[in-house]
Amino acid sequence: MPDTVRIIIVEDDSSFASFLKTILEEEGYAVMVFNDPEVALKNIKDFSPHLVITDLKMPKMDGIKFIERAREVVEAEFIVITAFGTIPSAVEAIKKGALDYITKPLSSLEEFLEKIKKILKKNITVQTLICLPMKYFLQELKMFMKWLKKLQRLTQL
Amino acid sequence: MIVFLLVFFSALMLVVSAFFIYRNAEQATEQSLKMQAIGITITLNSVLQNSDIKELKRQGSTIFSEILIDERWEGVAFISLYSSEGKVVFHSNPALIGQKFQEVIPLFKEKTPYYHYLTLSTGEKVFVTDTKINLDEIQYLLRVALHTYPVQSLVRHAKIHMLFLAFSAVFIILAGFFTIKLLSKIEKMQNRMKELENLSMLSRVLAHEIRNPLGSIKGFAQYLMKKISEPPLKEYLDIIVKESLRLERLTDDLSQYANPQSINLQRVNLMELIHETVLPFSIEHKEIFFELQVEEVSIKTDRDKIIQILNNILQNSVSALSEVEEKRISIKSRKINGRIKIEISDTGIGMDEEILKKAKEPFFTTKPKGTGLGLAIVGRLCEILKINLEIKSKKGQGTTVCLTLLESL
Ligand SMILES: Nc1ncnc2c1ncn2[C@@H]1O[C@H](COP(=O)(O)OP(=O)(O)OP(=O)(O)O)[C@@H](O)[C@H]1O
Ligand SMILES: [Mg+2]
């Protein structure tokens, strides 16, 4: 599924996670929910999300640590969920590489969806403008090398 | 309390022991006077027994005065010998020999030695020991009178000692009393601080815990609002959303009250800030007349906290005006003696004394949907920003809130 935007939600509060999943799927995103950050870390690579929305306060691992470890595995944008918009941990999360934060409860649905859209657009444009051509270029390069090797073998014979 | 009782008890013990020391001293002095008197009496008696009394009488002897000088007895006032008719036979003061003392006669009936005190014509009180002796088969009364002042000074010492002890006991009781009062005050303050700490912890936890389920309740309700357009259902959803918002506001207030953020100092133009804060209120409540008299001053303080303080006060004023005819809120600010005074008054329903007393307490409210944290937060923030907060109010007339700020924190 190369064209659908993939989002992972890591949130131990399953009701809130299912709410986020509902409204995000309605917008056409592919959403996967993990209630356990450790399980999320194991599966994150297979899903290779564009965006990860993670709670800051979770029982097994806090959101900041989760972001640190997830960033080693995937290229994605991160958003943190905080209870209050002004708490210092959100600031710290942003320092650790989160792009933005959302509050729980959301102040408004529209605002939230708008925020997600903007973040993804940035991410996807980066991907489409730089990463994708690079990928193609690398693929071509590989093909070229293969072809070169073949040619070499042929000439050696 | 136990400490107090202990202190009181030990002080009491001091007083009791002081009393006994005094009593002992008194008894000891009398005892020593008696011993001395008996010693002198025995000596005199043996002298008299060994001499010829008739011969001595005839000579008009000054034997007693001689003895007195000879023996160097200390503390002897006088010594004398009386006949059974009360006549002075010998006396250390020879001028008195031959005189008659009626009052001596009944003493012959007493059991001797007979101890008593006598007051001399000089006013001095002396210790007297009368002893009956027989000289040539005739009964006489031998009297030894001792000065009491050498021993009296001992008693005086004991008295001073006792007074000193009593005073220190009183002092200890008083000091203990005040110390205990002070301690209980400190304890009260500590309890209050603990209470506040507990309250703030509870508030913080509650605020978080409420926000979690609220996230999905409010979220889904908002989501359904978009999906459902059936009139009664939409109305119900609207109520869910509104009530969720109320809970959300409660959690905001709670966390604000429990742990206000750290101070963020800034130069602030007070006039602009007040205008900005009032603007949304004046737009929302066209029916209220807002009157602003604000001097242009710049202060250094935490902008967001000042806005929060003004907002909460204005919110109260607005709701106090909802049921009165004359709807007016006036805001004045002035610089007085290097301090800035902001006065926010309304012509609302006002408060009676009871309500005014409790208004600043957290969770005190008279409003069906109030959290009662508005003024509590104001109080807390004022404490942090060293603002003096004063609320004056009269039921049926209105309320004035006075904030006195330092120019720079
Ligand atoms: N300007 C005022 N006029 C009359 N009564 C007032 C005024 N300000 C406060 N009070 C009284 O003091 C009480 C406590 O006020 P406070 O702002 O702390 O809580 P609240 O307004 O009841 O609730 P909240 O602010 O959370 O909505 C109010 O319920 C009201 O009875
Ligand atoms: Mg209020």
Coordinates of C-alpha atoms and ligand atoms in Angstrom, one line a residue:
Chain A
M1 CA 0.0 0.0 0.0
P2 CA 2.4 2.7 -1.1
D3 CA -0.2 5.5 -1.6
T4 CA -2.1 5.4 1.7
V5 CA -0.7 7.4 4.5
R6 CA 0.1 5.1 7.5
I7 CA -0.4 6.3 11.1
I8 CA 0.5 4.4 14.3
I9 CA -1.2 5.3 17.6
V10 CA 0.5 4.2 20.8
E11 CA -1.8 4.8 23.6
D12 CA -2.6 2.7 26.7
D13 CA -6.1 4.3 27.0
S14 CA -7.9 2.1 24.5
S15 CA -11.0 4.3 24.3
F16 CA -9.1 7.4 23.3
A17 CA -7.0 5.3 20.9
S18 CA -10.1 3.9 19.3
F19 CA -11.6 7.4 19.0
L20 CA -8.5 8.7 17.3
K21 CA -8.5 5.7 15.0
T22 CA -12.1 6.3 14.1
I23 CA -11.7 9.9 13.0
L24 CA -8.4 9.4 11.3
E25 CA -9.7 6.4 9.3
E26 CA -12.6 8.5 8.2
E27 CA -10.0 10.8 6.7
G28 CA -8.6 7.9 4.7
Y29 CA -5.5 7.2 6.7
A30 CA -4.4 3.6 7.4
V31 CA -4.3 3.5 11.2
M32 CA -2.9 0.9 13.6
V33 CA -3.3 1.1 17.3
F34 CA -0.9 -0.3 19.9
N35 CA -1.8 -0.2 23.6
D36 CA 1.6 -1.4 24.6
P37 CA 4.7 0.6 23.5
E38 CA 6.9 -2.5 23.6
V39 CA 4.7 -4.3 21.2
A40 CA 4.6 -1.2 19.1
L41 CA 8.4 -1.1 18.9
K42 CA 8.5 -4.7 17.7
N43 CA 6.0 -4.1 14.9
I44 CA 6.8 -0.6 13.9
K45 CA 9.3 -1.5 11.2
D46 CA 6.9 -3.7 9.3
F47 CA 4.2 -1.1 9.2
S48 CA 6.7 1.7 8.4
P49 CA 4.4 4.6 9.4
H50 CA 4.5 8.1 8.2
L51 CA 3.3 9.4 11.5
V52 CA 3.4 8.1 15.0
I53 CA 1.0 9.5 17.7
T54 CA 2.1 8.5 21.1
D55 CA 0.9 9.1 24.6
L56 CA 3.5 10.6 27.0
K57 CA 2.4 8.8 30.1
M58 CA 2.3 5.0 29.7
P59 CA 2.8 2.3 32.3
K60 CA 5.7 0.3 30.7
M61 CA 7.6 3.0 28.9
D62 CA 7.1 6.7 28.7
G63 CA 6.5 8.5 25.4
I64 CA 9.8 10.2 25.3
K65 CA 11.7 6.9 25.6
F66 CA 9.5 5.4 23.0
I67 CA 10.2 8.1 20.6
E68 CA 13.9 7.7 21.1
R69 CA 13.9 4.0 20.4
A70 CA 11.4 4.2 17.6
R71 CA 13.5 6.8 15.7
E72 CA 16.3 4.3 15.6
V73 CA 14.0 2.0 13.5
V74 CA 11.8 4.1 11.4
E75 CA 11.7 7.4 9.5
A76 CA 8.5 9.0 10.8
E77 CA 7.1 12.1 12.3
F78 CA 6.1 12.0 15.9
I79 CA 3.3 13.7 17.8
V80 CA 2.8 13.4 21.6
I81 CA -0.4 13.4 23.5
T82 CA -0.5 15.3 26.8
A83 CA -3.1 16.0 29.3
F84 CA -2.3 19.7 29.5
G85 CA -1.0 21.7 26.7
T86 CA 1.6 23.6 28.7
I87 CA 3.4 20.9 30.7
P88 CA 7.1 20.7 30.4
S89 CA 7.2 17.1 29.3
A90 CA 5.6 18.1 26.0
V91 CA 8.4 20.6 25.6
E92 CA 10.9 17.9 26.3
A93 CA 9.2 15.5 23.9
I94 CA 9.6 18.2 21.2
K95 CA 13.2 18.5 22.1
K96 CA 13.6 14.8 21.7
G97 CA 12.3 15.0 18.2
A98 CA 8.5 15.1 18.4
L99 CA 7.1 17.6 15.9
D100 CA 4.1 18.7 17.9
Y101 CA 1.7 17.8 20.7
I102 CA -2.0 17.4 21.0
T103 CA -4.0 17.7 24.2
K104 CA -6.4 15.2 25.7
P105 CA -9.2 15.9 25.3
L106 CA -8.8 17.5 21.9
S107 CA -9.9 21.0 21.8
S108 CA -11.6 20.5 18.5
L109 CA -11.8 17.8 15.9
E110 CA -11.2 20.1 12.9
E111 CA -8.1 21.6 14.4
F112 CA -6.7 18.2 15.1
L113 CA -7.3 16.9 11.6
E114 CA -5.8 20.1 10.2
K115 CA -2.7 19.6 12.2
I116 CA -2.3 16.0 11.1
K117 CA -2.8 17.0 7.5
K118 CA -0.2 19.7 7.6
I119 CA 2.4 17.5 9.3
L120 CA 1.9 14.7 6.8
K121 CA 2.0 17.0 3.8
K122 CA 5.4 18.2 4.9
N123 CA 6.5 14.7 5.5
I124 CA 5.2 13.3 2.3
T125 CA 6.6 16.2 0.2
V126 CA 9.9 15.5 1.8
Q127 CA 9.5 11.9 0.9
T128 CA 8.2 12.4 -2.6
L129 CA 10.7 15.2 -3.4
I130 CA 13.8 13.6 -2.0
C131 CA 13.4 10.1 -0.7
L132 CA 11.4 8.6 -3.5
P133 CA 13.7 9.9 -6.4
M134 CA 16.6 8.7 -4.3
K135 CA 15.0 5.3 -4.0
Y136 CA 14.5 5.1 -7.7
F137 CA 17.9 6.3 -8.3
L138 CA 19.4 3.7 -6.0
Q139 CA 17.3 1.0 -7.6
E140 CA 18.5 2.1 -11.0
L141 CA 22.0 2.1 -9.6
K142 CA 21.7 -1.4 -8.4
M143 CA 20.3 -2.6 -11.7
F144 CA 23.1 -0.8 -13.4
M145 CA 25.7 -2.5 -11.2
K146 CA 24.1 -5.8 -11.8
W147 CA 24.2 -5.2 -15.5
L148 CA 27.8 -4.1 -15.2
K149 CA 28.7 -7.3 -13.3
K150 CA 27.0 -9.3 -15.9
L151 CA 28.9 -7.5 -18.6
Q152 CA 32.1 -8.0 -16.7
R153 CA 31.5 -11.8 -16.5
L154 CA 30.7 -11.8 -20.1
T155 CA 33.8 -10.0 -21.1
Q156 CA 35.9 -12.3 -18.9
L157 CA 34.7 -15.4 -20.6
Chain B
M1 CA -0.1 18.8 76.0
I2 CA 1.9 16.1 77.8
V3 CA 4.9 18.3 77.5
F4 CA 3.0 21.1 79.1
L5 CA 1.8 18.9 82.0
L6 CA 5.4 17.8 82.6
V7 CA 6.7 21.4 82.7
F8 CA 3.9 22.4 84.9
F9 CA 4.5 19.5 87.3
S10 CA 8.2 20.1 87.6
A11 CA 7.6 23.8 88.2
L12 CA 5.2 22.8 90.9
M13 CA 7.8 20.5 92.4
L14 CA 10.2 23.5 92.5
V15 CA 7.7 25.5 94.5
V16 CA 7.0 22.7 96.9
S17 CA 10.7 22.0 97.5
A18 CA 11.3 25.7 98.0
F19 CA 8.6 25.7 100.7
F20 CA 10.2 22.7 102.4
I21 CA 13.6 24.3 102.3
Y22 CA 12.1 27.3 104.0
R23 CA 10.4 25.2 106.6
N24 CA 13.5 23.2 107.3
A25 CA 15.6 26.3 107.7
E26 CA 13.1 27.7 110.2
Q27 CA 13.1 24.5 112.2
A28 CA 16.8 24.1 112.1
T29 CA 17.3 27.6 113.4
E30 CA 15.0 27.1 116.3
Q31 CA 16.7 23.8 117.0
S32 CA 20.1 25.5 117.1
L33 CA 18.8 28.2 119.3
K34 CA 17.5 25.6 121.8
M35 CA 20.8 23.8 121.8
Q36 CA 22.7 27.0 122.4
A37 CA 20.3 28.0 125.2
I38 CA 20.5 24.6 126.9
G39 CA 24.3 24.7 126.8
I40 CA 24.4 28.1 128.4
T41 CA 21.8 27.1 131.0
I42 CA 23.8 24.1 132.0
T43 CA 27.0 26.1 132.4
L44 CA 25.3 28.8 134.4
N45 CA 23.6 26.2 136.6
S46 CA 26.8 24.5 137.4
V47 CA 28.4 27.8 138.2
L48 CA 25.6 28.8 140.5
Q49 CA 25.4 25.4 142.2
N50 CA 29.1 25.7 143.0
S51 CA 29.0 29.1 144.6
D52 CA 27.3 30.4 147.7
I53 CA 24.2 32.0 146.5
K54 CA 23.5 33.9 149.7
E55 CA 27.0 35.3 149.7
L56 CA 26.7 36.3 146.1
K57 CA 23.3 38.0 146.8
R58 CA 24.7 39.9 149.6
Q59 CA 27.5 41.3 147.6
G60 CA 24.9 42.5 145.0
S61 CA 27.0 40.5 142.6
T62 CA 27.4 41.4 139.0
I63 CA 28.3 37.8 138.3
F64 CA 26.0 37.5 135.3
S65 CA 27.5 40.4 133.5
E66 CA 31.0 39.1 134.3
I67 CA 30.1 35.7 133.0
L68 CA 28.7 37.1 129.9
I69 CA 31.8 39.1 129.2
D70 CA 34.0 36.2 130.2
E71 CA 32.5 33.5 128.3
R72 CA 32.1 35.4 125.1
W73 CA 28.9 33.6 124.2
E74 CA 27.8 34.8 121.0
G75 CA 24.3 35.9 120.4
V76 CA 23.2 36.2 124.1
A77 CA 20.8 39.1 124.7
F78 CA 20.8 38.7 128.4
I79 CA 20.8 36.2 131.2
S80 CA 18.9 36.5 134.5
L81 CA 17.8 34.7 137.6
Y82 CA 14.4 35.3 139.2
S83 CA 13.1 34.4 142.6
S84 CA 9.7 32.8 143.0
E85 CA 8.2 36.3 143.8
G86 CA 9.4 37.5 140.4
K87 CA 12.3 39.6 141.8
V88 CA 15.5 39.8 139.8
V89 CA 18.3 38.2 141.7
F90 CA 21.0 38.4 139.1
H91 CA 21.0 40.0 135.7
S92 CA 23.6 40.6 133.0
N93 CA 22.4 44.2 133.1
P94 CA 23.1 45.0 136.8
A95 CA 20.7 48.0 136.8
L96 CA 17.8 45.6 136.8
I97 CA 18.8 43.6 139.9
G98 CA 16.2 43.9 142.6
Q99 CA 13.3 44.9 140.3
K100 CA 10.2 42.8 140.2
F101 CA 8.6 41.2 137.2
Q102 CA 5.1 39.9 137.9
E103 CA 4.9 38.1 134.6
V104 CA 7.7 35.7 135.7
I105 CA 5.7 34.2 138.6
P106 CA 3.3 32.0 136.5
L107 CA 6.3 30.6 134.7
F108 CA 7.2 28.7 137.8
K109 CA 4.1 26.5 137.1
E110 CA 5.3 25.6 133.6
K111 CA 7.3 22.5 132.8
T112 CA 10.9 23.6 132.2
P113 CA 12.9 24.2 130.2
Y114 CA 10.2 26.4 128.7
Y115 CA 11.0 27.9 125.4
H116 CA 9.3 31.1 124.1
Y117 CA 9.9 34.4 122.3
L118 CA 9.8 37.7 124.0
T119 CA 9.8 41.2 122.6
L120 CA 12.2 43.5 124.4
S121 CA 11.5 47.2 125.0
T122 CA 13.9 47.9 122.2
G123 CA 11.5 46.1 119.9
E124 CA 13.9 43.2 119.4
K125 CA 12.4 39.7 119.4
V126 CA 14.5 37.3 121.4
F127 CA 14.4 33.6 122.0
V128 CA 14.0 32.8 125.7
T129 CA 14.7 29.6 127.6
D130 CA 13.4 29.5 131.2
T131 CA 14.6 26.8 133.5
K132 CA 13.7 26.1 137.1
I133 CA 16.7 25.5 139.3
N134 CA 17.1 24.8 143.0
L135 CA 19.8 26.6 144.9
D136 CA 19.9 25.8 148.6
E137 CA 16.4 24.2 148.4
I138 CA 14.9 27.4 147.0
Q139 CA 13.4 27.5 143.6
Y140 CA 14.7 30.1 141.1
L141 CA 14.0 30.7 137.4
L142 CA 17.1 30.9 135.3
R143 CA 16.4 32.8 132.0
V144 CA 18.7 32.7 129.0
A145 CA 17.6 35.1 126.2
L146 CA 19.3 34.8 122.9
H147 CA 19.4 37.1 119.9
T148 CA 17.7 35.6 116.9
Y149 CA 19.2 37.7 114.2
P150 CA 22.3 35.6 113.5
V151 CA 20.0 32.6 112.8
Q152 CA 17.3 34.9 111.4
S153 CA 19.7 35.8 108.6
L154 CA 19.9 32.1 107.8
V155 CA 16.1 32.1 107.6
R156 CA 16.1 35.2 105.4
H157 CA 18.5 33.4 103.2
A158 CA 16.2 30.5 102.9
K159 CA 13.3 32.9 102.2
I160 CA 15.2 34.5 99.4
H161 CA 16.1 31.1 98.1
M162 CA 12.5 30.1 98.2
L163 CA 11.4 33.3 96.5
F164 CA 14.0 32.7 93.8
L165 CA 12.8 29.2 93.3
A166 CA 9.1 30.3 93.2
F167 CA 10.0 33.0 90.7
S168 CA 11.9 30.6 88.5
A169 CA 8.9 28.2 88.7
V170 CA 6.6 30.9 87.6
F171 CA 9.0 31.8 84.9
I172 CA 9.3 28.2 83.8
I173 CA 5.5 27.8 83.7
L174 CA 5.1 31.0 81.6
A175 CA 7.9 30.1 79.3
G176 CA 6.6 26.6 78.9
F177 CA 3.1 28.0 78.2
F178 CA 4.3 30.3 75.5
T179 CA 6.6 27.7 74.0
I180 CA 3.8 25.3 73.8
K181 CA 1.5 28.0 72.3
L182 CA 4.3 28.7 69.7
L183 CA 4.8 25.0 69.1
S184 CA 1.1 24.4 68.5
K185 CA 1.0 27.4 66.2
I186 CA 4.0 25.9 64.2
E187 CA 2.3 22.6 64.2
K188 CA -0.9 24.1 62.9
M189 CA 1.1 25.8 60.1
Q190 CA 2.8 22.6 59.3
N191 CA -0.5 20.8 59.1
R192 CA -1.9 23.4 56.9
M193 CA 1.1 23.1 54.6
K194 CA 0.7 19.3 54.5
E195 CA -2.9 19.7 53.8
L196 CA -2.1 22.0 50.9
E197 CA 0.4 19.6 49.7
N198 CA -2.0 16.7 49.9
L199 CA -4.7 18.8 48.2
S200 CA -2.4 19.8 45.5
M201 CA -1.3 16.2 44.9
L202 CA -4.8 15.0 44.9
S203 CA -5.8 17.8 42.5
R204 CA -3.0 17.0 40.2
V205 CA -3.8 13.3 40.1
L206 CA -7.5 14.0 39.7
A207 CA -7.0 16.4 37.0
H208 CA -5.0 13.9 35.0
E209 CA -7.3 11.0 35.7
I210 CA -10.4 13.0 34.7
R211 CA -8.9 14.1 31.5
N212 CA -8.2 10.6 30.3
P213 CA -11.7 9.2 30.0
L214 CA -12.9 12.7 29.1
G215 CA -10.7 12.5 26.0
S216 CA -12.8 9.8 24.5
I217 CA -16.2 11.0 25.9
K218 CA -15.8 14.4 24.5
G219 CA -14.1 13.2 21.3
F220 CA -16.8 10.7 20.4
A221 CA -19.6 13.1 21.3
Q222 CA -18.0 15.7 18.9
Y223 CA -17.6 13.1 16.3
L224 CA -21.2 12.0 16.6
M225 CA -22.4 15.6 16.5
K226 CA -20.9 15.8 13.0
K227 CA -22.6 12.6 12.0
I228 CA -26.1 13.0 13.5
S229 CA -28.4 15.8 12.5
E230 CA -31.7 14.4 14.1
P231 CA -32.8 17.3 16.3
P232 CA -33.3 15.7 19.8
L233 CA -30.3 13.4 19.5
K234 CA -28.1 16.3 18.4
E235 CA -29.3 18.2 21.4
Y236 CA -28.3 15.4 23.8
L237 CA -24.9 15.2 22.2
D238 CA -24.6 18.9 22.6
I239 CA -25.2 18.4 26.4
I240 CA -22.6 15.7 26.5
V241 CA -20.1 17.9 24.8
K242 CA -20.9 20.9 27.1
E243 CA -20.7 18.9 30.3
S244 CA -17.4 17.5 29.1
L245 CA -16.2 21.0 28.5
R246 CA -17.2 21.8 32.1
L247 CA -15.3 18.9 33.4
E248 CA -12.3 19.9 31.3
R249 CA -12.5 23.4 32.8
L250 CA -12.6 21.9 36.3
T251 CA -9.4 19.9 35.5
D252 CA -7.8 23.0 34.2
D253 CA -8.7 24.9 37.3
L254 CA -7.6 22.1 39.5
S255 CA -4.2 21.8 38.0
Q256 CA -3.8 25.6 38.0
Y257 CA -4.7 25.7 41.7
A258 CA -2.6 22.6 42.5
N259 CA 0.6 23.5 40.7
P260 CA 0.8 26.9 39.1
Q261 CA 3.5 27.1 36.5
S262 CA 6.8 28.8 37.4
I263 CA 7.0 32.6 37.1
N264 CA 7.8 34.0 33.8
L265 CA 8.8 37.6 34.2
Q266 CA 8.2 40.2 31.5
R267 CA 7.8 43.9 31.0
V268 CA 4.1 44.5 30.7
N269 CA 2.1 47.5 29.7
L270 CA -0.6 47.3 32.3
M271 CA -3.0 49.6 30.4
E272 CA -2.8 47.5 27.2
L273 CA -3.1 44.3 29.2
I274 CA -6.2 45.4 31.0
H275 CA -7.8 46.5 27.8
E276 CA -7.0 43.2 26.1
T277 CA -8.4 41.3 29.0
V278 CA -11.7 43.2 29.2
L279 CA -12.3 43.2 25.5
P280 CA -13.7 39.7 25.2
F281 CA -16.0 40.3 28.2
S282 CA -17.3 43.5 26.7
I283 CA -18.0 41.8 23.4
E284 CA -19.8 38.9 25.0
H285 CA -21.8 41.1 27.4
K286 CA -23.1 44.1 25.6
E287 CA -25.6 44.7 28.4
I288 CA -22.8 45.5 30.8
F289 CA -21.3 49.0 31.0
F290 CA -17.5 48.7 31.3
E291 CA -15.8 51.8 32.7
L292 CA -12.0 51.9 32.5
Q293 CA -9.8 54.4 34.2
V294 CA -6.3 53.0 33.7
E295 CA -3.1 54.9 34.0
E296 CA -0.3 54.1 31.6
V297 CA 2.3 52.1 33.6
S298 CA 4.7 49.5 32.7
I299 CA 5.4 46.7 35.2
K300 CA 7.6 43.7 35.4
T301 CA 5.6 40.6 36.2
D302 CA 4.1 37.4 34.9
R303 CA 1.8 38.4 32.1
D304 CA -0.2 35.2 31.8
K305 CA -0.8 35.0 35.6
I306 CA -2.0 38.6 35.7
I307 CA -4.4 37.9 32.9
Q308 CA -5.6 34.8 34.7
I309 CA -6.2 36.8 37.9
L310 CA -8.1 39.5 36.1
N311 CA -10.2 37.0 34.1
N312 CA -11.3 35.1 37.2
I313 CA -12.3 38.3 38.9
L314 CA -14.1 39.7 35.9
Q315 CA -15.9 36.3 35.5
N316 CA -17.2 36.6 39.0
S317 CA -18.3 40.2 38.4
V318 CA -20.1 39.3 35.2
S319 CA -22.1 36.5 36.9
A320 CA -22.9 38.8 39.9
L321 CA -24.5 41.2 37.5
S322 CA -26.8 38.7 35.8
E323 CA -29.8 39.4 38.1
V324 CA -29.4 43.1 38.9
E325 CA -30.8 46.2 37.1
E326 CA -27.7 48.4 37.0
K327 CA -25.0 46.5 35.3
R328 CA -21.7 48.2 35.6
I329 CA -18.1 47.1 36.0
S330 CA -15.4 49.6 36.6
I331 CA -11.7 49.1 36.5
K332 CA -9.3 51.7 37.9
S333 CA -5.6 51.5 38.2
R334 CA -3.3 54.0 39.8
K335 CA 0.2 54.3 41.0
I336 CA 0.5 55.0 44.7
N337 CA 3.9 55.2 46.6
G338 CA 5.6 53.1 44.0
R339 CA 2.9 50.5 44.1
I340 CA 0.2 49.9 41.5
K341 CA -3.3 49.6 42.7
I342 CA -5.9 47.9 40.5
E343 CA -9.5 48.2 41.6
I344 CA -12.2 46.1 40.0
S345 CA -15.7 46.9 41.2
D346 CA -19.1 45.7 40.1
T347 CA -22.7 46.7 41.0
G348 CA -23.7 43.1 41.3
I349 CA -25.5 41.2 44.0
G350 CA -22.6 41.4 46.4
M351 CA -21.8 39.0 49.3
D352 CA -22.8 38.9 52.9
E353 CA -20.2 38.5 55.6
E354 CA -20.4 34.7 55.7
I355 CA -19.9 34.3 52.0
L356 CA -17.2 37.0 51.9
K357 CA -15.2 35.1 54.5
K358 CA -15.3 31.9 52.6
A359 CA -15.1 33.2 49.0
K360 CA -11.4 32.5 48.7
E361 CA -11.6 28.9 50.0
P362 CA -11.1 26.3 47.3
F363 CA -14.3 24.6 46.2
F364 CA -16.5 27.2 47.9
T365 CA -19.2 28.3 45.5
T366 CA -22.7 29.5 45.5
K367 CA -23.2 28.8 41.8
P368 CA -24.8 25.6 40.5
K369 CA -22.1 25.1 38.0
G370 CA -19.2 26.8 39.7
T371 CA -16.0 24.9 40.7
G372 CA -15.3 27.3 43.5
L373 CA -11.7 27.5 42.4
G374 CA -11.8 30.9 40.7
L375 CA -10.9 33.1 43.7
A376 CA -8.7 30.3 45.2
I377 CA -6.6 30.4 42.1
V378 CA -6.5 34.2 42.3
G379 CA -5.3 33.9 45.9
R380 CA -2.7 31.5 45.0
L381 CA -1.4 33.5 42.0
C382 CA -1.4 36.7 44.1
E383 CA 0.7 34.9 46.7
I384 CA 3.2 33.9 44.0
L385 CA 3.4 37.4 42.5
K386 CA 3.4 39.1 45.9
I387 CA 0.2 40.9 45.1
N388 CA -1.9 42.1 48.0
L389 CA -5.5 41.0 47.5
E390 CA -8.4 42.6 49.2
I391 CA -12.1 41.9 48.6
K392 CA -14.7 44.3 49.9
S393 CA -18.4 43.5 49.4
K394 CA -21.9 44.4 50.6
K395 CA -24.9 42.3 50.0
G396 CA -27.1 44.0 47.4
Q397 CA -24.6 46.7 46.6
G398 CA -21.7 45.2 44.9
T399 CA -18.1 44.0 45.2
T400 CA -14.7 45.6 44.9
V401 CA -11.6 43.7 44.5
C402 CA -8.3 45.5 45.2
L403 CA -5.0 44.3 43.9
T404 CA -1.8 46.0 45.0
L405 CA 1.2 45.1 42.9
L406 CA 4.8 45.8 43.2
E407 CA 6.2 47.7 40.2
S408 CA 8.8 45.0 39.7
L409 CA 9.0 41.5 41.1
Ligands
LIG1 N1 -17.9 39.8 42.4 C1 -18.7 39.0 43.1 N2 -19.9 39.3 43.5 C2 -20.7 38.5 44.3 N3 -20.3 37.3 44.8 C3 -19.0 36.9 44.4 C4 -18.1 37.7 43.6 N4 -17.0 37.1 43.5 C5 -17.1 35.9 44.2 N5 -18.3 35.8 44.7 C6 -18.8 34.7 45.6 O1 -17.7 33.9 45.9 C7 -17.9 32.6 45.5 C8 -16.6 31.9 45.1 O2 -16.1 32.5 43.9 P1 -15.1 31.7 43.0 O3 -14.7 32.6 41.9 O4 -14.0 31.2 43.9 O5 -15.9 30.5 42.6 P2 -17.1 30.5 41.6 O6 -17.2 31.7 40.8 O7 -18.3 30.1 42.4 O8 -16.8 29.3 40.6 P3 -15.9 29.4 39.4 O9 -15.1 30.6 39.5 O10 -15.0 28.1 39.4 O11 -16.8 29.4 38.2 C9 -18.9 32.7 44.4 O12 -19.6 31.5 44.3 C10 -19.7 33.8 44.8 O13 -20.7 33.4 45.7
MG2 MG -15.5 32.5 39.8

